[in-house]
Structures are given as C-alpha cells and as structure tokens.
Coordinates of C-alpha atoms and ligand atoms in Angstrom, one line a residue:
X1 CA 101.5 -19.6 56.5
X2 CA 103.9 -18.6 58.5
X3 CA 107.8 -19.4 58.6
X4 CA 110.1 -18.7 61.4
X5 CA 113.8 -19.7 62.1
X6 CA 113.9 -21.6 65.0
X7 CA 114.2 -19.8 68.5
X8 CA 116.9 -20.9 71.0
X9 CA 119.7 -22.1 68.7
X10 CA 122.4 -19.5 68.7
X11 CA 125.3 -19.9 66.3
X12 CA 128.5 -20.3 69.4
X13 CA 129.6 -16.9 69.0
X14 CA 126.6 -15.0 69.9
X15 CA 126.1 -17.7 73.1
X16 CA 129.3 -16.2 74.0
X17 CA 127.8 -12.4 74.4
X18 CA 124.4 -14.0 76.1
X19 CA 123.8 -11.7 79.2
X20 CA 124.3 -13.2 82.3
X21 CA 120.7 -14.5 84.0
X22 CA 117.7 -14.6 81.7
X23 CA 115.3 -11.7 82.2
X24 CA 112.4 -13.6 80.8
X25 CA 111.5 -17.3 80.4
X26 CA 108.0 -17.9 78.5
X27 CA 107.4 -15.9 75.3
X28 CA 104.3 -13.2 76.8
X29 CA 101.1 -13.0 74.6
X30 CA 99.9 -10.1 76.4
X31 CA 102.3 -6.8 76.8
X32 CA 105.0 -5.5 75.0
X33 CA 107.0 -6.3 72.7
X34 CA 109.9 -8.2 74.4
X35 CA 112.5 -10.9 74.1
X36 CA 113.9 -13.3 76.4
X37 CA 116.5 -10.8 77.8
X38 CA 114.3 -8.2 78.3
X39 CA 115.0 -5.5 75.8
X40 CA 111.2 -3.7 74.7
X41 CA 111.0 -3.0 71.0
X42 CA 109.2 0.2 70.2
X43 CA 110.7 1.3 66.8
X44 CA 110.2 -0.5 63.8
X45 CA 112.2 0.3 60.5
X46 CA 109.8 -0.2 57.4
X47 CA 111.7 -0.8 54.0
X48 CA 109.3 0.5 50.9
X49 CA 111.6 -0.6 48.2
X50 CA 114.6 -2.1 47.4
X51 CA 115.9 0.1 44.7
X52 CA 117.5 3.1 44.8
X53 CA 118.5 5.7 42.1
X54 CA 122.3 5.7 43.4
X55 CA 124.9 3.3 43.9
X56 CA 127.0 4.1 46.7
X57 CA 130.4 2.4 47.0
X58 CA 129.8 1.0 50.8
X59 CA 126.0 -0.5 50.1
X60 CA 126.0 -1.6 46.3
X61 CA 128.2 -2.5 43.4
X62 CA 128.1 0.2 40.3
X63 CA 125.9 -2.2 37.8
X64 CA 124.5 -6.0 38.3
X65 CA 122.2 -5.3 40.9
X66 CA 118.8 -7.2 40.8
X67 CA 115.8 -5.8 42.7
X68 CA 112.3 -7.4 44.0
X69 CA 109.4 -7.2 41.2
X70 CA 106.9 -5.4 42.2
X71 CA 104.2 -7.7 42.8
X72 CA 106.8 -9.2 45.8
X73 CA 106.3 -5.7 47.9
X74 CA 103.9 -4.8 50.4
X75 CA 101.6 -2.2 49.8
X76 CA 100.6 1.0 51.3
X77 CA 97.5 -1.0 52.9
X78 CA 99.5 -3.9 53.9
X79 CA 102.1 -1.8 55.7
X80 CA 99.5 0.0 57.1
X81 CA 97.8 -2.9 58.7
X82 CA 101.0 -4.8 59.8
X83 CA 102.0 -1.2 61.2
X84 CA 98.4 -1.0 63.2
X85 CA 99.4 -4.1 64.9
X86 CA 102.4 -2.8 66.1
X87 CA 101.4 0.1 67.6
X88 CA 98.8 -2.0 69.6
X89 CA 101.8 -3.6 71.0
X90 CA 104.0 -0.4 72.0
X91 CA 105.8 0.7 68.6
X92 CA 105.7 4.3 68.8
X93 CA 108.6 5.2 66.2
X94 CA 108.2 4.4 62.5
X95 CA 111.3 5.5 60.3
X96 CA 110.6 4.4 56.7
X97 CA 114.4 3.7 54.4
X98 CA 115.4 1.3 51.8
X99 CA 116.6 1.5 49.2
X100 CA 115.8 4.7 48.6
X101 CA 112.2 5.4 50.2
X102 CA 111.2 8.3 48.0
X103 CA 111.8 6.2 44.6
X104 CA 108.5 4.1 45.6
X105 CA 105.9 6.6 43.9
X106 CA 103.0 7.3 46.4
X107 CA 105.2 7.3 49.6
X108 CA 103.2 10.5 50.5
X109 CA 99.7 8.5 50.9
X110 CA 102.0 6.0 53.1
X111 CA 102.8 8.7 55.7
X112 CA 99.6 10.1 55.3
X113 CA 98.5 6.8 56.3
X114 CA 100.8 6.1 59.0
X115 CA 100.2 9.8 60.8
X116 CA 96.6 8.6 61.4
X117 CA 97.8 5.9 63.2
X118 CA 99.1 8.2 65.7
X119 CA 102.8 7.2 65.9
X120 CA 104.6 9.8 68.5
X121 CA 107.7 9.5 65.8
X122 CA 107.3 9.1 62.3
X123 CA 110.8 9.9 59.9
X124 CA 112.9 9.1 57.1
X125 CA 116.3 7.8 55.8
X126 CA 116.8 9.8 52.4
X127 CA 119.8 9.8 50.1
X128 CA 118.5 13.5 49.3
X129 CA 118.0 13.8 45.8
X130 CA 114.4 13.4 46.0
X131 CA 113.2 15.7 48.5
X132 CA 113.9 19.0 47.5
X133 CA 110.6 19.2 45.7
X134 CA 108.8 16.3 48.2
X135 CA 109.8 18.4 51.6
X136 CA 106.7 20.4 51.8
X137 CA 103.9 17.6 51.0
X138 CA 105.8 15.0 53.2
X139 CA 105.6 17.2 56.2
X140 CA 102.0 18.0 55.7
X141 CA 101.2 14.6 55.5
X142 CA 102.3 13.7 58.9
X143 CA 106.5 13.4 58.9
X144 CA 108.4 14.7 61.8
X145 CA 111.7 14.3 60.8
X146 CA 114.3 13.5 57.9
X147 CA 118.0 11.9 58.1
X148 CA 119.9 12.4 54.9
X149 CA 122.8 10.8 54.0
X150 CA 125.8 12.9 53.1
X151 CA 129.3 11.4 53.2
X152 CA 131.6 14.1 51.8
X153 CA 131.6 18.1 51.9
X154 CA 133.4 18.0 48.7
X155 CA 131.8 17.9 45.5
X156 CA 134.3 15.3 43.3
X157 CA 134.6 13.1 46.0
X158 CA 130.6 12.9 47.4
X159 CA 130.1 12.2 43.5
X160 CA 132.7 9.4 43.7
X161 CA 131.2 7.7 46.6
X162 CA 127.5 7.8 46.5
X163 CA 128.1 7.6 42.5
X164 CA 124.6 9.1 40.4
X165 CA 123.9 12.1 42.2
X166 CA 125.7 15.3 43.3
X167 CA 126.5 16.9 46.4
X168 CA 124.7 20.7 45.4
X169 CA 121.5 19.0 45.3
X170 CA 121.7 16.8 48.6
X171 CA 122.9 20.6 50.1
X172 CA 119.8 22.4 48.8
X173 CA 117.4 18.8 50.0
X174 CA 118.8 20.2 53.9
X175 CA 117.6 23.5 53.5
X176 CA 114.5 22.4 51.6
X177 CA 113.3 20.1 54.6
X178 CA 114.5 22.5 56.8
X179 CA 112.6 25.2 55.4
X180 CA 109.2 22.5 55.7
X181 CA 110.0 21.9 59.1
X182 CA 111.5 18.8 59.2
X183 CA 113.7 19.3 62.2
X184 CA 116.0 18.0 63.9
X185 CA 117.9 17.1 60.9
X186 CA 120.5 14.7 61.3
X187 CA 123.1 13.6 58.9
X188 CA 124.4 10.3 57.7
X189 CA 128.1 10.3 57.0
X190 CA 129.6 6.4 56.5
X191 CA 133.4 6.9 56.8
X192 CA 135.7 5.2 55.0
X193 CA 139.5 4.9 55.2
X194 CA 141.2 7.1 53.0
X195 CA 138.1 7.9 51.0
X196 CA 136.9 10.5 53.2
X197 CA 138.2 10.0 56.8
X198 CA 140.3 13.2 56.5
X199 CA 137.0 15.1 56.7
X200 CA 136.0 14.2 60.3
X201 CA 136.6 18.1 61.4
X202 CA 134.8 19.3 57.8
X203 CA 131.9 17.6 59.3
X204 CA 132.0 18.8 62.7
X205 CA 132.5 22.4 62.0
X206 CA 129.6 21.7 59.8
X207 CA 128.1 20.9 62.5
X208 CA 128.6 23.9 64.7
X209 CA 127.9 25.9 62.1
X210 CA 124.2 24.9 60.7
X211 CA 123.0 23.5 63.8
X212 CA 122.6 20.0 61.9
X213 CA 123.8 16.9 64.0
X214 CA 126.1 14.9 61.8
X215 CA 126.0 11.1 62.7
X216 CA 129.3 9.6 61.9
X217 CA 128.7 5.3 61.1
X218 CA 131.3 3.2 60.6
X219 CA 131.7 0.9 57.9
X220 CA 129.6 -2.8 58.7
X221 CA 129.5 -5.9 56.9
X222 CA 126.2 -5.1 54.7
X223 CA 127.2 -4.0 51.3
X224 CA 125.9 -6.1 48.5
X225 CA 129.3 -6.7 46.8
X226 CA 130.6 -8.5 50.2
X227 CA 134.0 -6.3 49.8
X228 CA 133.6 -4.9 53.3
X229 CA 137.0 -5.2 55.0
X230 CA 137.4 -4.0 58.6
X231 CA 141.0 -2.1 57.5
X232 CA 138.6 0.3 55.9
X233 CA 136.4 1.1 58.7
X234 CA 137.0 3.9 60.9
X235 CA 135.9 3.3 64.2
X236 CA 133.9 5.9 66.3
X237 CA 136.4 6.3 69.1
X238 CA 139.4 7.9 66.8
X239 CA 136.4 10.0 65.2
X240 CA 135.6 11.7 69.3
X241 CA 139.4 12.0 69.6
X242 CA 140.2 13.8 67.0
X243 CA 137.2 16.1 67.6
X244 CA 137.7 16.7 70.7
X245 CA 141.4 17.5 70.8
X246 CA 139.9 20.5 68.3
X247 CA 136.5 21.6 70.5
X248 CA 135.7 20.0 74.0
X249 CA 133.0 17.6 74.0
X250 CA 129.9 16.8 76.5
X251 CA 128.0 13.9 76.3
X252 CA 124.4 14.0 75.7
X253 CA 122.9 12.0 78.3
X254 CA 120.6 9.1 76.9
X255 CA 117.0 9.9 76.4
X256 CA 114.3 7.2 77.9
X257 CA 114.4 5.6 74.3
X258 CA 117.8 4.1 73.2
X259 CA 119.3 5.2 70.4
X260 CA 122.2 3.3 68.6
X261 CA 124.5 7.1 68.3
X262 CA 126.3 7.9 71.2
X263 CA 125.4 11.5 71.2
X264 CA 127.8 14.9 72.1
X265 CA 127.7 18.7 72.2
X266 CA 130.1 21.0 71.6
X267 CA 130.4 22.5 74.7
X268 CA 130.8 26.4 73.7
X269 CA 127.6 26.4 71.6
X270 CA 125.6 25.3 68.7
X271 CA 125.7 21.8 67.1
X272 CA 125.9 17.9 68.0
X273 CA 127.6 15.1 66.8
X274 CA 126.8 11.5 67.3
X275 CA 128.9 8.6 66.5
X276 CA 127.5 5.2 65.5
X277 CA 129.8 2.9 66.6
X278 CA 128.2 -0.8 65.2
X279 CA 131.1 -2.8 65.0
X280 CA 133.5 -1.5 67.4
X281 CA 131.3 -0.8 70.4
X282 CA 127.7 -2.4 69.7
X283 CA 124.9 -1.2 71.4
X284 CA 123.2 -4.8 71.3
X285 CA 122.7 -4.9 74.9
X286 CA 119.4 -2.1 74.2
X287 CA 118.8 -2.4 70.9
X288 CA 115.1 -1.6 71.0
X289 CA 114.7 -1.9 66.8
X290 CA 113.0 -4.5 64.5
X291 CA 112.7 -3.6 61.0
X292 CA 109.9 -5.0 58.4
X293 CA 111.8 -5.5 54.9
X294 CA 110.0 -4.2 51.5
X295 CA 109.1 -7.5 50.6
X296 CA 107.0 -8.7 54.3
X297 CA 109.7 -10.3 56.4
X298 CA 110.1 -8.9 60.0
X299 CA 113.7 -8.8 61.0
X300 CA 114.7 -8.7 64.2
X301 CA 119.0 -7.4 63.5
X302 CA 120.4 -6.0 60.5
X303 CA 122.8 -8.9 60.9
X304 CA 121.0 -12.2 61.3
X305 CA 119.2 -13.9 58.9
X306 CA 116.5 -15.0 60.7
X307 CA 113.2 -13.8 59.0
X308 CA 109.5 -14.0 60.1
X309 CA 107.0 -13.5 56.8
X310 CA 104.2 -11.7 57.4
X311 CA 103.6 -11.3 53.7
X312 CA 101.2 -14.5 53.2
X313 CA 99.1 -13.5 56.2
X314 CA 98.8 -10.1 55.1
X315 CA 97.4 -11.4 51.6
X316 CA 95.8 -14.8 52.6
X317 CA 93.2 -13.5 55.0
X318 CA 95.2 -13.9 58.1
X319 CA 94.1 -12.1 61.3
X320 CA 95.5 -9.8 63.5
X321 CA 96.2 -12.0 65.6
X322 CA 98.3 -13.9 63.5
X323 CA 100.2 -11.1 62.7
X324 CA 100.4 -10.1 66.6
X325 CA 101.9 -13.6 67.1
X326 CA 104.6 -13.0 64.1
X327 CA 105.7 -9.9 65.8
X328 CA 106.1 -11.9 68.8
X329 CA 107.8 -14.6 68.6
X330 CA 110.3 -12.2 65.8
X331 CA 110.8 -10.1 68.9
X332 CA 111.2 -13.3 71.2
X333 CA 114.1 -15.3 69.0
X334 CA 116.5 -12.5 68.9
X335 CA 119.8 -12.9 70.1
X336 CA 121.8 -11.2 72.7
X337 CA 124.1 -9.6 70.1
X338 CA 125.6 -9.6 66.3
X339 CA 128.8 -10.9 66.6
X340 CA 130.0 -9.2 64.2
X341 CA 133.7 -9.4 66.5
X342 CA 134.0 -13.1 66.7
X343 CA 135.7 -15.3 64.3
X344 CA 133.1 -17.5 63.2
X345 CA 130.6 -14.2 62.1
X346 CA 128.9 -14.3 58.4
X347 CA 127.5 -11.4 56.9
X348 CA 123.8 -11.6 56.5
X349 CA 122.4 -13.2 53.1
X350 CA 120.8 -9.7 52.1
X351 CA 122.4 -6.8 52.7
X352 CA 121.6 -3.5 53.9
X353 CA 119.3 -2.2 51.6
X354 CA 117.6 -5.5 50.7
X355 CA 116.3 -5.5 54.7
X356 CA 116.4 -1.5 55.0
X357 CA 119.2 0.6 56.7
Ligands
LIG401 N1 118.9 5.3 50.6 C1 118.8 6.0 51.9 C2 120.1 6.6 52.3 O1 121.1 6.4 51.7 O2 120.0 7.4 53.3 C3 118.2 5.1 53.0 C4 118.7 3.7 53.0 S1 120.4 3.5 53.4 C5 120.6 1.8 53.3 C6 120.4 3.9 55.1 C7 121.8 4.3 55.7 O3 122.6 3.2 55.6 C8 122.5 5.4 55.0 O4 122.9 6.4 55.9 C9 123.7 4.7 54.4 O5 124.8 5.6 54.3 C10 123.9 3.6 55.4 N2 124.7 2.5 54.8 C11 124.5 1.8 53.7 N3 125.4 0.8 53.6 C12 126.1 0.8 54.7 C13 127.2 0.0 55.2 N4 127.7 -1.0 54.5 N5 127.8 0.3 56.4 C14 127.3 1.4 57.1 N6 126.3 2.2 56.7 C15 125.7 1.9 55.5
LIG402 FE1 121.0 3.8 47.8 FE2 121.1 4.6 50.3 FE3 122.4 2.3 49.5 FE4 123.3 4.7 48.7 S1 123.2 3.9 50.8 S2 123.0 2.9 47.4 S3 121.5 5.9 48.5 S4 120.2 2.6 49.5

C-alpha cells in the first residue's frame, strides 16, 4: 500500500514562491524524473540509520533521543532494489548519510552493492570518527568520494559542539580517506553565532592550505530539539565578505548538475570554498535532490513533510512498477520552494537526521 500527501495543495506561502508559467501539466510515466515545474531529479540521498554515535548541538539534544528499531529500516537488498529503480529513471548520484552512515554495521556490502549498479557518483556524509579504519575497504568497494563534517579547527570547542568525539581523530579520518583516494574531499562546517563564527578565515586558510574545499552551511530549522533561532545563523553572504576582503575570490561556474553550494576559488592558487546558503538564499528553483529516509519514505525537501512509503511495496511483493510510480508522483508533488522565509513556515515533523542530511 501506498500513502502519499496529496499533490496540488500548497500551504499559502510556498504558492507565493510558485514560478511564473507551469513548465509541465500531466505527471509523465515515461522519462525522467520530473515535477510540474520542470526541475529533473538525478541525485537521491539514501539515509541507512537514524542513529549516530555523536550529538551535535545544531542536529540533536545531548540525551532523550529515541531512534527507529531495527526491524523499521530497509535493508541492504531493499535499498538496493528501490535504488535500481531509480537509476532506470535517471538518478545517477547516490550519497548515503543519516544519522551517522558508518554506525549501520555492513555499510561496506551496501556500496559494494550500489557500485554494481553503475551510479556515475556514489559518496558519503561522515561525522569522521568511523572512517579512519573503514577508508580503505569503502573505496574498494565502489565509493568515490567522502564529505566529513568538521565544525571547529579548535580542539575544546569541536568537542563542545559535535559533543562524543574529538577533533584529532576527525583530522587523521581526512588524511585517512585521502590516503584511499577518496577525493575531492569536501568539508562540512555548520556555523553558528558566537560558537564558532570567528573561525571563518581558520577555515579558509585551511582551505588553501590542504587543498580540501570547506563547505560553510548555515544553520536551518532541522535540529531535533526545535531550538533553532535564525539570530544564530550566520548567513553565507557575511561568510564571502569577510573572505574575500582577506584573498580575492572567483566564482566557480556551475557544473551541468546543480549543486546547493555556491562554489569559489581563491584566485592566487590552491583551494575552494563553497557556501551553502539554505535559508538566506535558497537554491529551490534547481534543486535536483530527493532523499529515501532509513525507514522507506521518499522525500522530496528536507523541509516538507510530505512522505511517499515505499517500505510496504518493498516487503509486500510489490513490483517495480509500483515503486517507479512512488518515485513519480514524490518527484511530481514537490513544491516550488521551502519557505523557510515566510511567516507562516513550520519546521518539518522529523528532523534532519531522522530524513538524512
Ligand atoms: N552524521 C553525518 C555528519 O554529521 O556528517 C551525516 C549526517 S548529518 C545530518 C549531514 C550534515 O548535516 C552534516 O554536515 C551536519 O553538520 C549537517 N547538519 C545537521 N543538522 C543541521 C542543521 N540543523 N542545520 C544545518 N546543517 C545541519
Ligand atoms: Fe550525528 Fe551528524 Fe547529527 Fe552530528 S550532525 S548528531 S554527527 S547525525
């Protein structure tokens, strides 16, 4: 069985952002995977769990957080069939988060699985503590490429935000998967006012100097505590200015396949930053993402609640073609944009690492 929110019934803030002229008018059953204004999705976020073995301040409260039981996740084979069907219909990225992707024991067998399919890109969202000692297998098995978070260059502090792990071994993780080739390695850095918004240049000297790309994201409305407030966010635009008043900036001009960081080089040599600007400049308008959360529900924006399970077709004999028509009509009911900006915006019922980041 399947259950889908309705299509067509936008809450009024997001009919507000609705493009002008519909690009599309009947849902396709043939093609790509598109919605009604056009935007192709081609890169699909898979959750494997919903745990992690940290509790960083921005995504989950120090202690009371429940978690799926286990019986409620996919696994490896139903991924890998749900992913199959995707690729049929144009996915050709696959980044696998949570949670915390290498807590789920086995996730090797998953990319194994998931390189046989013949993805062109196939990566991972890592908090880092994990993969020193995983680097090596993961990239035989089929990964291309590893983002790990990192949100402070100073020891006390990174162990006082991402709380339960420390920065030396997130450090030697980066060399580790450099060292298996998983390049290029980007890096995650959430910043957060007064916590660690005075190490913007840190990070972009960083930068320069290992060749890494550091990813600033601002703070959005998905930590499980609901305390986000937008007076701790630090939005993308102060994060270019102050870099480049210190080193000129080019942009990187964007690639055929969107991508949600506006991207810049230093322009006398090595390194990149990108800035990932949700809230204050959202990139809605080719957001090219759906995500599949641990548990079987295709998503179709971090911030709506709308869900399509695919879990009960997965296990009640359903075909492909049930699952095809899942994907679909997911892809076909998203709206133009989050709304996170307008007044009448509430944050999604699960938060970020309940769907996957
Ligand atoms: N556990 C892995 C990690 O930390 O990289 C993967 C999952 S995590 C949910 C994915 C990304 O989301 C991380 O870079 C994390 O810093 C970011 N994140 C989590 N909560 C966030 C929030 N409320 N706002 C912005 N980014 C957030
Ligand atoms: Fe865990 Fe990643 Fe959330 Fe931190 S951001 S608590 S590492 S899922």
């Amino acid at each position: 069985m399947t259950t889908s929110v309705p299509v067509g019934i936008k809450p009024k803030s997001l009919r507000a952002m609705e493009p002008e002229g519909l690009v599309v008018q009947t849902m396709p059953t043939s093609g790509p995977l598109v919605d009604r204004y056009g935007r192709v999705h081609s890169d699909l976020r898979i959750s494997v769990t919903d745990r992690c073995n940290l509790r960083c301040v921005y995504c989950m409260p120090e202690e009371g957080m429940t978690f799926l039981p286990n019986d409620e996740l996919l696994s490896f084979d139903e991924i890998l069939r749900f992913a199959g069907v995707a690729k049929r219909l144009g996915v050709d990225a696959v980044r696998l988060t949570g949670g915390e992707p290498l807590v789920r024991k086995g996730l090797v067998n998953l990319v194994k699985g998931l390189n046989d399919l013949g993805f062109e890109d196939l990566s991972l969202t890592t908090n880092g503590t994990e993969l020193a000692r995983r680097a090596d297998e993961l990239a035989q098995a089929g990964l291309r490429r590893v983002n790990i978070s990192c949100d402070s260059l100073i020891p006390e502090r990174f162990a006082a935000i991402r709380r339960r792990a420390t920065l030396d071994v997130v450090l030697n993780a980066m060399d580790a998967a450099e060292q298996a080739g998983l390049r290029p390695l980007k890096i995650n850095v959430v910043l957060l006012r007064g916590q660690n918004d005075d190490e913007v240049l840190s990070f972009a000297q960083f930068a320069r100097t290992t060749g890494r790309t550091v990813r600033f994201i601002e703070f959005m409305p998905l930590d499980a505590q609901g305390n986000w407030d937008r007076a701790q966010l630090v939005p993308g635009r102060e994060v270019y200015e102050l870099i480049s008043e210190r080193w000129e900036l080019e942009p990187i001009e964007a690639t055929a396949s969107p991508a949600p960081a506006e991207r810049f080089r230093f322009a006398d040599g090595a390194g990149e930053i990108g800035l990932i600007s949700s809230v204050t400049e959202p990139f809605c308008g080719t957001c090219n993402r759906l995500r599949l959360t641990a548990d079987g529900a295709i998503r179709n924006c971090l911030f709506s609640d709308a869900e399509t399970t695919v879990r009960d077709i997965l296990r009640q004999g359903g075909s492909d073609d049930a699952i095809e028509h899942s994907l679909r009509s997911a892809v076909w009911g998203k709206f133009p944009g989050h709304g996170i900006n307008e007044p009448d915006f509430l944050s999604p019922q699960r938060s970020m690492s309940m769907i996957g980041g």
